[in-house]
Amino acid sequence: MKFVEGHTVGVDLGTTYSAIAQLDSEGQPISLKNTDGRSITPSVVLLGEEGRVVVGPSFERTAIEEDPSHIIEAVKRHMGDDNFYVVYQEKKLTAEFLSALILKKMKQDAEKEIGPIANAVITVPYYFNDVRRKATQDAGRIAGLNVIDIINEPTAATLAYAWKRDELGNPDAMPDGERTILVYDLGGGTFDVTIVRYSPTQFRVLATDGDVMLGGLDWSQRIVDHVAEQFMKKFGSDPRQDPVTLRTCVQECEDAKRELSQKAQTPVSIYHKGNTLTVALTRGDFERMTADLLQRTRDTTELVMQQAGVEKGQLDDVVLVGGSTLMPVVEEMLKNVCGREPSRTMNPEEAVAQGAAIHAAILEARATGGESRMAQAVIKRLRSVSTADVNSHSLGVKITDPNDRSRKINHIMIKRNTEIPASVSQKFVTTSDNQQRIHVIILEGEASDPDACSTIGDFRILNLPSNLPKGSPVEVTYRYDANGRIHASARELTGNNESATEIVRDSGLDIAGVDRFEMLAKDYLVE
């Protein structure tokens, strides 16, 4: 990786809120504040008139917006989706570009505090596939950042947790050697649960799972639906059909959700077509109407514990990350599942960005040869830490089903939660006589149906020997390197013909596309 001149930061690009952080000269992770004096910025984009873009607008500002389609929220859920775009000033704006506007705003605000920012580590949910990770990297580049790495959110949170406990890079801090912790990350739009084992000089992920379409937004939506249904029963019309009313209702319900983390009951009011309804919502009501959502996170937590070989009561700590973990019922559930009280030592809304800042500083310390604004003791400590990650999705190859030659299946080569780097070789056979070429299609996903997986690359072996009989052996090798890059090769063993490819997270967009959007971003006044 190449560093460019300027400050290096860590960024948590969240579904509902985003944050940016840096290690100070004494090695302490600090959150950098926006122009409102807050350490988190709402991940909301308001596309105003004449190219004026407001990131994190106030509710009062969004309430008077005449075109609700110009208020963009939860764009993270659309990262890597080629079918998602917003039309603005006769231009199609992708999720990458809209995310870049959020990053640009945070970069601008943080630069007022520390000066020019050049390099960044950006976080993603563990369960983001390669396409979504590429899109996140593109967003950073469009925003004018040199993206030195993409790091998984639970890994970042673990770094922040262990670093703040003075346990990473400090061999005297842990006389017992290792700790095993569970990181439960329930944010506004995504969910991850991860088990990590770490020592002063190394931490490694044992197992992870999650859902990129599950988060606090779904809890809020249950309140919206409940209130709207009560309104319909009384007045016969659905307030969700009016975009302006819906927006006000969503904000009311979001506020109510937060209130119920502190209170046993709160009122929710809705006004529509001259009628007003106030619903008294109790915490018990809220927990009952969202019980299935919490159960989904519980099932995932129990699965990850099983995959990691960790029993109830064996964890050294349970770390809560993400604003949605402030709901009391989350803590109660985890106490029951894990056999211990979850830790509240971390700020759940800042931990991920601060962990990304630590990871960024580790990379910087290794790359700069000791030339840094940080103290030499901090640099030495940073350099002593190494990490071992796992893959969050299985890697497979599309093959003909041996039991039904009319269909194709995904044959998994490297299972998810395999520690990387990793390499696997397997032998297959040709499917017809005198076969002229072999087409290797690389799949990412757990399903046996290739159409339910993501195709992330392919390559061909050409010029096979003439009269090659059906059933001739072919060896396929998949490899994850230490940087998470995917390498695949295949060799036809009769004639020893070989071909290979590397899946490099260069860009979901091509270089010209990134450059084009980067120029467009400069045309917009982001405030």
Short mmCIF file of C-alpha atoms in Angstrom, two decimals:
data_model
loop_
_atom_site.label_atom_id
_atom_site.label_comp_id
_atom_site.label_asym_id
_atom_site.label_seq_id
_atom_site.Cartn_x
_atom_site.Cartn_y
_atom_site.Cartn_z
CA MET A 1 0.00 0.00 0.00
CA LYS A 2 1.16 3.54 -0.71
CA PHE A 3 0.68 6.40 1.72
CA VAL A 4 0.40 9.96 0.47
CA GLU A 5 1.19 13.15 2.36
CA GLY A 6 -1.48 14.13 4.84
CA HIS A 7 -3.20 12.77 7.94
CA THR A 8 -4.32 9.15 8.21
CA VAL A 9 -7.75 8.39 9.69
CA GLY A 10 -10.25 5.63 10.30
CA VAL A 11 -13.83 5.96 9.05
CA ASP A 12 -16.97 4.12 10.08
CA LEU A 13 -19.30 4.58 7.10
CA GLY A 14 -22.59 3.62 8.73
CA THR A 15 -26.15 3.08 7.55
CA THR A 16 -27.68 5.69 9.85
CA TYR A 17 -24.64 7.41 11.40
CA SER A 18 -21.00 7.72 10.37
CA ALA A 19 -17.88 8.65 12.31
CA ILE A 20 -14.23 9.50 11.72
CA ALA A 21 -11.30 9.09 14.14
CA GLN A 22 -7.52 9.33 14.44
CA LEU A 23 -4.79 8.26 16.87
CA ASP A 24 -3.31 11.27 18.63
CA SER A 25 0.41 11.71 19.22
CA GLU A 26 0.18 9.70 22.46
CA GLY A 27 -1.53 6.78 20.76
CA GLN A 28 -5.07 7.42 22.00
CA PRO A 29 -7.93 7.05 19.49
CA ILE A 30 -9.96 10.25 19.34
CA SER A 31 -13.19 10.89 17.48
CA LEU A 32 -13.05 13.94 15.22
CA LYS A 33 -16.06 16.22 15.47
CA ASN A 34 -18.20 17.66 12.69
CA THR A 35 -19.15 21.33 12.39
CA ASP A 36 -22.08 20.73 14.77
CA GLY A 37 -19.62 19.65 17.46
CA ARG A 38 -20.80 16.02 17.33
CA SER A 39 -18.65 12.91 16.94
CA ILE A 40 -21.24 11.18 14.73
CA THR A 41 -22.79 12.46 11.51
CA PRO A 42 -26.20 11.26 10.23
CA SER A 43 -25.72 9.28 7.01
CA VAL A 44 -28.42 11.31 5.30
CA VAL A 45 -27.94 13.21 2.03
CA LEU A 46 -30.22 16.06 1.01
CA LEU A 47 -29.82 16.97 -2.67
CA GLY A 48 -30.70 20.66 -2.73
CA GLU A 49 -30.93 23.25 -5.46
CA GLU A 50 -28.06 24.26 -7.75
CA GLY A 51 -25.76 21.45 -6.69
CA ARG A 52 -25.91 22.23 -2.97
CA VAL A 53 -25.71 19.02 -0.95
CA VAL A 54 -26.47 18.88 2.76
CA VAL A 55 -25.10 15.86 4.64
CA GLY A 56 -26.81 15.11 7.95
CA PRO A 57 -29.51 17.79 7.59
CA SER A 58 -31.69 18.66 10.57
CA PHE A 59 -35.21 17.26 10.74
CA GLU A 60 -36.52 20.82 10.36
CA ARG A 61 -34.63 21.15 7.08
CA THR A 62 -35.82 17.85 5.66
CA ALA A 63 -39.40 18.56 6.75
CA ILE A 64 -39.65 21.50 4.34
CA GLU A 65 -38.08 19.68 1.39
CA GLU A 66 -40.64 19.66 -1.43
CA ASP A 67 -39.24 16.58 -3.17
CA PRO A 68 -38.86 13.65 -0.71
CA SER A 69 -36.91 11.72 -3.36
CA HIS A 70 -34.04 14.17 -2.81
CA ILE A 71 -33.67 12.94 0.80
CA ILE A 72 -31.43 9.87 0.65
CA GLU A 73 -31.14 7.58 3.67
CA ALA A 74 -29.71 4.12 4.39
CA VAL A 75 -27.68 4.17 1.16
CA LYS A 76 -25.26 1.66 2.68
CA ARG A 77 -27.89 -1.04 2.15
CA HIS A 78 -27.55 -0.45 -1.60
CA MET A 79 -23.75 -0.55 -1.86
CA GLY A 80 -22.69 -2.63 -4.84
CA ASP A 81 -26.22 -2.73 -6.30
CA ASP A 82 -25.98 -1.81 -9.99
CA ASN A 83 -29.74 -1.34 -10.15
CA PHE A 84 -29.83 1.39 -7.49
CA TYR A 85 -29.45 5.03 -8.42
CA VAL A 86 -30.97 8.45 -7.78
CA VAL A 87 -31.65 10.90 -10.61
CA TYR A 88 -30.52 14.42 -9.75
CA GLN A 89 -29.85 17.24 -12.19
CA GLU A 90 -30.33 14.72 -15.03
CA LYS A 91 -27.51 12.54 -13.68
CA LYS A 92 -27.73 9.04 -12.24
CA LEU A 93 -26.07 9.02 -8.82
CA THR A 94 -25.01 5.59 -7.56
CA ALA A 95 -24.76 4.36 -3.98
CA GLU A 96 -20.98 4.75 -4.22
CA PHE A 97 -21.30 8.40 -5.21
CA LEU A 98 -23.89 9.21 -2.54
CA SER A 99 -21.70 7.53 0.07
CA ALA A 100 -18.77 9.57 -1.22
CA LEU A 101 -20.71 12.76 -0.46
CA ILE A 102 -21.04 11.61 3.18
CA LEU A 103 -17.32 10.84 3.31
CA LYS A 104 -16.49 14.18 1.71
CA LYS A 105 -18.50 16.02 4.37
CA MET A 106 -16.76 14.18 7.22
CA LYS A 107 -13.36 14.76 5.61
CA GLN A 108 -14.06 18.50 5.23
CA ASP A 109 -15.21 18.87 8.83
CA ALA A 110 -12.32 16.85 10.31
CA GLU A 111 -9.77 18.83 8.30
CA LYS A 112 -10.88 21.97 10.13
CA GLU A 113 -9.70 20.26 13.32
CA ILE A 114 -6.48 18.48 12.26
CA GLY A 115 -5.53 19.75 8.79
CA PRO A 116 -5.37 17.96 5.40
CA ILE A 117 -6.52 14.32 5.42
CA ALA A 118 -5.13 11.99 2.76
CA ASN A 119 -5.22 8.33 3.84
CA ALA A 120 -8.10 6.35 5.29
CA VAL A 121 -9.15 2.92 6.46
CA ILE A 122 -12.89 2.47 5.93
CA THR A 123 -14.95 -0.14 7.76
CA VAL A 124 -17.54 -2.55 6.36
CA PRO A 125 -19.79 -5.19 7.94
CA TYR A 126 -18.11 -8.58 8.10
CA TYR A 127 -20.81 -9.98 5.91
CA PHE A 128 -20.25 -7.55 3.03
CA ASN A 129 -19.31 -9.56 -0.05
CA ASP A 130 -16.50 -8.56 -2.37
CA VAL A 131 -18.78 -6.45 -4.60
CA ARG A 132 -19.97 -4.36 -1.65
CA ARG A 133 -16.39 -3.97 -0.41
CA LYS A 134 -15.28 -2.73 -3.82
CA ALA A 135 -18.12 -0.22 -3.83
CA THR A 136 -17.03 1.08 -0.42
CA GLN A 137 -13.48 1.47 -1.67
CA ASP A 138 -14.77 3.37 -4.70
CA ALA A 139 -16.74 5.73 -2.47
CA GLY A 140 -13.58 6.63 -0.58
CA ARG A 141 -11.67 7.33 -3.77
CA ILE A 142 -14.47 9.48 -5.17
CA ALA A 143 -14.37 11.48 -1.92
CA GLY A 144 -10.67 12.17 -2.51
CA LEU A 145 -9.30 9.67 0.00
CA ASN A 146 -6.40 7.28 -0.51
CA VAL A 147 -8.11 4.13 0.81
CA ILE A 148 -5.25 2.11 2.29
CA ASP A 149 -7.46 -0.72 3.52
CA ILE A 150 -10.99 -1.96 4.15
CA ILE A 151 -11.46 -3.47 7.62
CA ASN A 152 -14.35 -5.45 9.04
CA GLU A 153 -16.37 -3.57 11.65
CA PRO A 154 -16.16 -6.20 14.44
CA THR A 155 -12.39 -6.43 13.90
CA ALA A 156 -12.14 -2.66 14.27
CA ALA A 157 -14.27 -2.73 17.42
CA THR A 158 -12.04 -5.45 18.90
CA LEU A 159 -8.96 -3.36 18.18
CA ALA A 160 -10.49 -0.40 19.97
CA TYR A 161 -11.56 -2.54 22.92
CA ALA A 162 -8.19 -4.25 23.40
CA TRP A 163 -6.18 -1.08 22.72
CA LYS A 164 -8.14 0.95 25.26
CA ARG A 165 -7.63 -1.81 27.83
CA ASP A 166 -3.88 -1.37 27.17
CA GLU A 167 -3.67 -5.03 26.13
CA LEU A 168 -2.48 -4.78 22.52
CA GLY A 169 1.24 -4.29 22.06
CA ASN A 170 1.77 -4.52 25.82
CA PRO A 171 2.99 -8.00 26.88
CA ASP A 172 2.81 -7.05 30.59
CA ALA A 173 -0.93 -6.35 30.37
CA MET A 174 -2.09 -9.97 30.00
CA PRO A 175 -0.24 -12.42 32.25
CA ASP A 176 -2.77 -15.13 31.35
CA GLY A 177 -1.90 -14.87 27.65
CA GLU A 178 -5.18 -14.75 25.70
CA ARG A 179 -8.71 -13.43 25.91
CA THR A 180 -11.77 -14.56 23.93
CA ILE A 181 -14.51 -12.00 23.36
CA LEU A 182 -17.75 -11.79 21.43
CA VAL A 183 -18.49 -8.59 19.51
CA TYR A 184 -22.22 -8.04 18.96
CA ASP A 185 -22.62 -5.23 16.43
CA LEU A 186 -26.19 -4.09 15.80
CA GLY A 187 -26.14 -0.81 13.90
CA GLY A 188 -28.79 1.17 12.11
CA GLY A 189 -28.90 -1.04 9.05
CA THR A 190 -26.56 -4.02 9.42
CA PHE A 191 -25.81 -6.72 11.98
CA ASP A 192 -22.66 -8.74 12.72
CA VAL A 193 -21.61 -11.04 15.52
CA THR A 194 -17.99 -12.14 15.76
CA ILE A 195 -15.84 -14.10 18.19
CA VAL A 196 -12.22 -12.99 18.47
CA ARG A 197 -9.29 -14.43 20.41
CA TYR A 198 -6.39 -12.10 21.07
CA SER A 199 -3.10 -11.76 22.90
CA PRO A 200 -0.86 -8.69 23.30
CA THR A 201 0.70 -9.23 19.86
CA GLN A 202 -1.97 -11.00 17.82
CA PHE A 203 -5.68 -11.26 17.43
CA ARG A 204 -7.56 -13.64 15.23
CA VAL A 205 -11.19 -14.07 14.31
CA LEU A 206 -12.61 -17.49 15.17
CA ALA A 207 -16.05 -17.17 13.57
CA THR A 208 -18.41 -14.55 12.22
CA ASP A 209 -21.87 -14.22 10.71
CA GLY A 210 -24.41 -11.51 10.14
CA ASP A 211 -27.07 -9.85 8.02
CA VAL A 212 -26.55 -6.75 5.87
CA MET A 213 -30.32 -6.12 5.84
CA LEU A 214 -31.02 -6.16 9.57
CA GLY A 215 -30.60 -3.20 11.89
CA GLY A 216 -32.24 -0.52 14.00
CA LEU A 217 -34.18 0.74 10.98
CA ASP A 218 -36.20 -2.47 11.07
CA TRP A 219 -37.09 -1.97 14.74
CA SER A 220 -38.23 1.59 13.96
CA GLN A 221 -40.30 0.38 11.01
CA ARG A 222 -42.28 -1.92 13.31
CA ILE A 223 -43.38 1.12 15.33
CA VAL A 224 -44.26 2.99 12.12
CA ASP A 225 -46.45 0.11 10.96
CA HIS A 226 -48.08 -0.26 14.38
CA VAL A 227 -48.98 3.42 14.65
CA ALA A 228 -50.15 3.59 11.01
CA GLU A 229 -52.41 0.57 11.49
CA GLN A 230 -53.94 2.17 14.60
CA PHE A 231 -54.55 5.34 12.58
CA MET A 232 -56.20 3.37 9.77
CA LYS A 233 -58.56 1.62 12.21
CA LYS A 234 -59.76 4.94 13.56
CA PHE A 235 -59.77 7.19 10.49
CA GLY A 236 -59.79 4.81 7.50
CA SER A 237 -56.73 6.21 5.69
CA ASP A 238 -53.10 5.07 5.61
CA PRO A 239 -50.66 7.85 6.59
CA ARG A 240 -47.81 5.85 5.02
CA GLN A 241 -49.18 6.67 1.57
CA ASP A 242 -48.22 10.34 1.90
CA PRO A 243 -44.41 10.84 1.64
CA VAL A 244 -44.34 13.97 3.82
CA THR A 245 -46.50 12.41 6.55
CA LEU A 246 -44.48 9.21 6.38
CA ARG A 247 -41.23 11.08 6.88
CA THR A 248 -42.59 12.86 9.96
CA CYS A 249 -43.95 9.58 11.28
CA VAL A 250 -40.62 7.79 10.79
CA GLN A 251 -38.83 10.51 12.74
CA GLU A 252 -41.40 10.35 15.56
CA CYS A 253 -41.07 6.58 15.76
CA GLU A 254 -37.26 6.71 15.69
CA ASP A 255 -37.36 9.14 18.60
CA ALA A 256 -39.84 6.89 20.42
CA LYS A 257 -37.55 3.88 19.98
CA ARG A 258 -34.70 5.78 21.60
CA GLU A 259 -36.98 7.02 24.39
CA LEU A 260 -38.01 3.45 25.21
CA SER A 261 -34.38 2.58 25.95
CA GLN A 262 -34.67 4.95 28.92
CA LYS A 263 -38.40 4.93 29.76
CA ALA A 264 -41.11 2.30 30.22
CA GLN A 265 -43.61 4.21 28.07
CA THR A 266 -43.69 7.06 25.54
CA PRO A 267 -46.40 8.70 23.37
CA VAL A 268 -46.22 8.66 19.56
CA SER A 269 -48.35 11.20 17.65
CA ILE A 270 -49.28 11.25 14.00
CA TYR A 271 -51.13 13.91 12.00
CA HIS A 272 -52.65 13.13 8.60
CA LYS A 273 -55.46 14.71 6.53
CA GLY A 274 -56.68 16.88 9.40
CA ASN A 275 -56.74 14.05 11.91
CA THR A 276 -54.40 13.46 14.86
CA LEU A 277 -53.79 10.23 16.76
CA THR A 278 -51.57 9.71 19.80
CA VAL A 279 -50.58 6.14 20.66
CA ALA A 280 -49.18 5.30 24.10
CA LEU A 281 -46.37 2.84 23.36
CA THR A 282 -44.85 0.78 26.18
CA ARG A 283 -41.47 -0.90 26.16
CA GLY A 284 -43.25 -4.22 26.52
CA ASP A 285 -45.36 -3.52 23.43
CA PHE A 286 -42.24 -2.57 21.49
CA GLU A 287 -40.33 -5.66 22.55
CA ARG A 288 -43.23 -7.94 21.63
CA MET A 289 -43.66 -6.46 18.14
CA THR A 290 -39.92 -6.80 17.45
CA ALA A 291 -39.29 -10.13 19.17
CA ASP A 292 -38.70 -11.95 15.88
CA LEU A 293 -35.99 -9.43 14.88
CA LEU A 294 -34.15 -9.96 18.16
CA GLN A 295 -34.55 -13.73 17.76
CA ARG A 296 -32.75 -13.53 14.41
CA THR A 297 -29.76 -11.94 16.13
CA ARG A 298 -29.93 -14.53 18.91
CA ASP A 299 -29.92 -17.41 16.41
CA THR A 300 -26.88 -15.91 14.69
CA THR A 301 -25.07 -15.39 18.00
CA GLU A 302 -25.65 -19.01 19.05
CA LEU A 303 -24.52 -20.24 15.62
CA VAL A 304 -21.28 -18.26 15.77
CA MET A 305 -20.54 -19.52 19.29
CA GLN A 306 -21.07 -23.05 18.02
CA GLN A 307 -18.81 -22.50 15.00
CA ALA A 308 -16.09 -21.02 17.23
CA GLY A 309 -16.33 -23.89 19.71
CA VAL A 310 -17.20 -21.53 22.57
CA GLU A 311 -19.68 -22.61 25.23
CA LYS A 312 -21.90 -20.44 27.43
CA GLY A 313 -19.79 -18.97 30.23
CA GLN A 314 -16.46 -19.38 28.41
CA LEU A 315 -16.22 -15.85 26.99
CA ASP A 316 -13.99 -13.31 28.72
CA ASP A 317 -16.24 -10.46 27.62
CA VAL A 318 -19.19 -9.51 25.43
CA VAL A 319 -18.69 -6.17 23.67
CA LEU A 320 -21.62 -4.13 22.41
CA VAL A 321 -21.18 -2.07 19.24
CA GLY A 322 -23.72 -0.03 17.31
CA GLY A 323 -26.38 2.38 18.54
CA SER A 324 -29.12 -0.25 18.48
CA THR A 325 -27.42 -2.18 21.31
CA LEU A 326 -28.69 0.55 23.64
CA MET A 327 -32.04 -1.27 23.69
CA PRO A 328 -32.21 -3.00 27.14
CA VAL A 329 -33.66 -6.19 25.68
CA VAL A 330 -30.44 -6.74 23.68
CA GLU A 331 -28.37 -6.81 26.85
CA GLU A 332 -30.82 -9.17 28.53
CA MET A 333 -30.74 -11.59 25.60
CA LEU A 334 -26.94 -11.64 25.42
CA LYS A 335 -26.63 -12.20 29.15
CA ASN A 336 -28.85 -15.25 28.76
CA VAL A 337 -27.03 -16.62 25.70
CA CYS A 338 -23.44 -15.89 26.74
CA GLY A 339 -23.68 -16.37 30.48
CA ARG A 340 -22.18 -13.01 31.38
CA GLU A 341 -23.08 -9.34 31.59
CA PRO A 342 -22.19 -7.48 28.36
CA SER A 343 -19.58 -4.74 28.61
CA ARG A 344 -20.62 -1.09 28.37
CA THR A 345 -17.06 0.27 28.49
CA MET A 346 -17.04 1.24 24.80
CA ASN A 347 -19.03 4.04 23.21
CA PRO A 348 -21.10 1.90 20.80
CA GLU A 349 -21.37 4.67 18.20
CA GLU A 350 -17.65 5.57 18.14
CA ALA A 351 -15.85 2.25 18.75
CA VAL A 352 -15.72 1.12 15.12
CA ALA A 353 -14.25 4.38 13.79
CA GLN A 354 -11.69 4.43 16.60
CA GLY A 355 -10.70 0.84 15.87
CA ALA A 356 -10.29 1.72 12.19
CA ALA A 357 -8.01 4.58 13.28
CA ILE A 358 -5.87 2.12 15.25
CA HIS A 359 -5.65 -0.21 12.25
CA ALA A 360 -4.73 2.74 10.04
CA ALA A 361 -1.99 3.71 12.50
CA ILE A 362 -0.64 0.14 12.53
CA LEU A 363 -0.35 0.20 8.74
CA GLU A 364 1.20 3.67 8.83
CA ALA A 365 3.74 2.67 11.47
CA ARG A 366 4.87 -0.27 9.34
CA ALA A 367 5.01 1.73 6.12
CA THR A 368 6.65 4.98 7.17
CA GLY A 369 9.89 3.61 8.58
CA GLY A 370 9.48 5.40 11.90
CA GLU A 371 8.80 8.81 10.41
CA SER A 372 5.56 9.78 12.11
CA ARG A 373 3.97 12.44 14.28
CA MET A 374 3.41 9.75 16.93
CA ALA A 375 5.83 8.97 19.74
CA GLN A 376 8.36 6.21 19.06
CA ALA A 377 6.96 4.14 21.91
CA VAL A 378 3.53 4.22 20.27
CA ILE A 379 5.02 3.28 16.89
CA LYS A 380 6.89 0.34 18.44
CA ARG A 381 3.68 -0.83 20.11
CA LEU A 382 1.70 -0.53 16.88
CA ARG A 383 4.27 -2.51 14.90
CA SER A 384 4.12 -5.41 17.35
CA VAL A 385 0.47 -6.19 16.59
CA SER A 386 -0.47 -8.72 13.91
CA THR A 387 -3.91 -9.87 12.85
CA ALA A 388 -5.42 -13.06 11.47
CA ASP A 389 -8.81 -12.77 9.79
CA VAL A 390 -11.32 -15.19 8.33
CA ASN A 391 -13.35 -15.10 5.13
CA SER A 392 -16.97 -14.14 5.67
CA HIS A 393 -18.33 -15.94 2.58
CA SER A 394 -17.52 -19.33 1.10
CA LEU A 395 -15.68 -19.50 -2.21
CA GLY A 396 -16.89 -22.08 -4.70
CA VAL A 397 -16.62 -23.19 -8.30
CA LYS A 398 -19.52 -23.88 -10.66
CA ILE A 399 -19.51 -27.55 -11.69
CA THR A 400 -21.89 -30.08 -13.23
CA ASP A 401 -23.86 -31.93 -10.55
CA PRO A 402 -22.44 -35.52 -10.46
CA ASN A 403 -25.92 -36.82 -9.54
CA ASP A 404 -27.84 -34.84 -12.16
CA ARG A 405 -25.80 -33.85 -15.20
CA SER A 406 -28.54 -31.50 -16.42
CA ARG A 407 -27.87 -28.98 -13.64
CA LYS A 408 -24.99 -26.96 -12.25
CA ILE A 409 -24.08 -26.61 -8.57
CA ASN A 410 -21.80 -24.49 -6.43
CA HIS A 411 -19.00 -26.71 -5.16
CA ILE A 412 -17.46 -24.97 -2.14
CA MET A 413 -13.67 -24.86 -2.15
CA ILE A 414 -12.94 -22.61 0.85
CA LYS A 415 -15.61 -22.54 3.55
CA ARG A 416 -16.56 -19.32 5.31
CA ASN A 417 -14.82 -18.68 8.63
CA THR A 418 -11.59 -20.19 7.27
CA GLU A 419 -8.55 -18.38 8.65
CA ILE A 420 -6.69 -16.51 5.93
CA PRO A 421 -4.25 -16.79 4.26
CA ALA A 422 -5.55 -20.14 3.00
CA SER A 423 -5.08 -22.38 -0.03
CA VAL A 424 -7.11 -25.36 -1.27
CA SER A 425 -6.60 -27.60 -4.33
CA GLN A 426 -9.11 -30.15 -5.63
CA LYS A 427 -9.30 -32.38 -8.68
CA PHE A 428 -12.23 -32.41 -11.12
CA VAL A 429 -12.75 -34.02 -14.52
CA THR A 430 -13.75 -32.88 -18.01
CA THR A 431 -17.38 -33.50 -18.93
CA SER A 432 -17.16 -34.46 -22.60
CA ASP A 433 -14.84 -36.13 -25.12
CA ASN A 434 -12.50 -33.90 -27.10
CA GLN A 435 -13.28 -30.93 -24.88
CA GLN A 436 -11.67 -27.77 -26.32
CA ARG A 437 -11.73 -25.47 -23.30
CA ILE A 438 -12.42 -25.37 -19.58
CA HIS A 439 -14.38 -22.47 -18.11
CA VAL A 440 -13.80 -21.87 -14.38
CA ILE A 441 -16.44 -19.66 -12.73
CA ILE A 442 -15.64 -18.39 -9.22
CA LEU A 443 -18.64 -18.09 -6.90
CA GLU A 444 -19.05 -16.39 -3.53
CA GLY A 445 -21.82 -17.67 -1.27
CA GLU A 446 -23.15 -20.61 0.70
CA ALA A 447 -26.04 -21.80 -1.53
CA SER A 448 -25.72 -24.89 -3.72
CA ASP A 449 -27.58 -23.07 -6.50
CA PRO A 450 -25.05 -20.94 -8.46
CA ASP A 451 -27.77 -18.39 -9.26
CA ALA A 452 -28.15 -17.70 -5.54
CA CYS A 453 -24.43 -16.84 -5.26
CA SER A 454 -22.35 -13.92 -6.54
CA THR A 455 -20.09 -14.54 -9.53
CA ILE A 456 -16.90 -12.65 -8.71
CA GLY A 457 -14.64 -13.82 -11.54
CA ASP A 458 -13.93 -16.39 -14.21
CA PHE A 459 -11.18 -17.60 -16.56
CA ARG A 460 -10.61 -20.25 -19.26
CA ILE A 461 -8.04 -22.89 -20.10
CA LEU A 462 -7.72 -23.03 -23.90
CA ASN A 463 -5.88 -25.26 -26.40
CA LEU A 464 -6.54 -28.54 -24.64
CA PRO A 465 -4.86 -31.63 -26.17
CA SER A 466 -6.69 -33.06 -29.16
CA ASN A 467 -8.88 -36.13 -28.56
CA LEU A 468 -8.84 -35.51 -24.81
CA PRO A 469 -11.12 -38.19 -23.33
CA LYS A 470 -14.07 -37.37 -21.11
CA GLY A 471 -13.14 -37.62 -17.44
CA SER A 472 -9.61 -36.25 -17.88
CA PRO A 473 -8.30 -34.71 -14.63
CA VAL A 474 -8.27 -30.98 -13.94
CA GLU A 475 -6.79 -29.50 -10.76
CA VAL A 476 -8.34 -26.27 -9.45
CA THR A 477 -6.62 -24.20 -6.75
CA TYR A 478 -8.17 -21.34 -4.75
CA ARG A 479 -6.06 -19.15 -2.52
CA TYR A 480 -6.68 -16.22 -0.18
CA ASP A 481 -3.52 -14.20 0.40
CA ALA A 482 -2.77 -12.28 3.60
CA ASN A 483 -4.35 -9.14 2.13
CA GLY A 484 -7.65 -10.89 1.46
CA ARG A 485 -7.10 -11.02 -2.31
CA ILE A 486 -8.47 -14.09 -4.04
CA HIS A 487 -6.32 -16.09 -6.46
CA ALA A 488 -7.65 -18.95 -8.59
CA SER A 489 -5.87 -21.24 -11.03
CA ALA A 490 -6.63 -24.43 -12.92
CA ARG A 491 -4.38 -26.96 -14.62
CA GLU A 492 -5.43 -29.64 -17.08
CA LEU A 493 -3.13 -32.48 -16.00
CA THR A 494 -2.93 -34.43 -19.28
CA GLY A 495 -1.40 -31.68 -21.40
CA ASN A 496 -0.32 -29.56 -18.42
CA ASN A 497 -2.15 -26.47 -19.71
CA GLU A 498 -2.79 -23.88 -17.04
CA SER A 499 -4.66 -20.62 -16.55
CA ALA A 500 -5.18 -18.34 -13.57
CA THR A 501 -6.80 -15.14 -12.36
CA GLU A 502 -6.62 -12.81 -9.38
CA ILE A 503 -9.68 -11.11 -7.93
CA VAL A 504 -8.27 -7.75 -6.90
CA ARG A 505 -10.52 -5.30 -5.12
CA ASP A 506 -9.51 -2.57 -7.53
CA SER A 507 -12.91 -1.14 -8.24
CA GLY A 508 -16.54 -1.96 -8.80
CA LEU A 509 -16.42 1.00 -11.15
CA ASP A 510 -13.64 1.13 -13.69
CA ILE A 511 -10.93 3.76 -13.29
CA ALA A 512 -12.68 6.10 -15.71
CA GLY A 513 -15.91 5.76 -13.72
CA VAL A 514 -14.20 6.64 -10.44
CA ASP A 515 -12.47 9.61 -12.07
CA ARG A 516 -15.75 10.81 -13.59
CA PHE A 517 -17.58 10.66 -10.27
CA GLU A 518 -14.64 12.26 -8.48
CA MET A 519 -14.84 15.23 -10.86
CA LEU A 520 -18.62 15.39 -10.38
CA ALA A 521 -18.21 15.43 -6.58
CA LYS A 522 -16.02 18.51 -6.92
CA ASP A 523 -18.90 20.29 -8.70
CA TYR A 524 -21.21 19.84 -5.72
CA LEU A 525 -21.06 22.13 -2.70
CA VAL A 526 -21.24 19.75 0.25
CA GLU A 527 -22.21 21.33 3.54
#
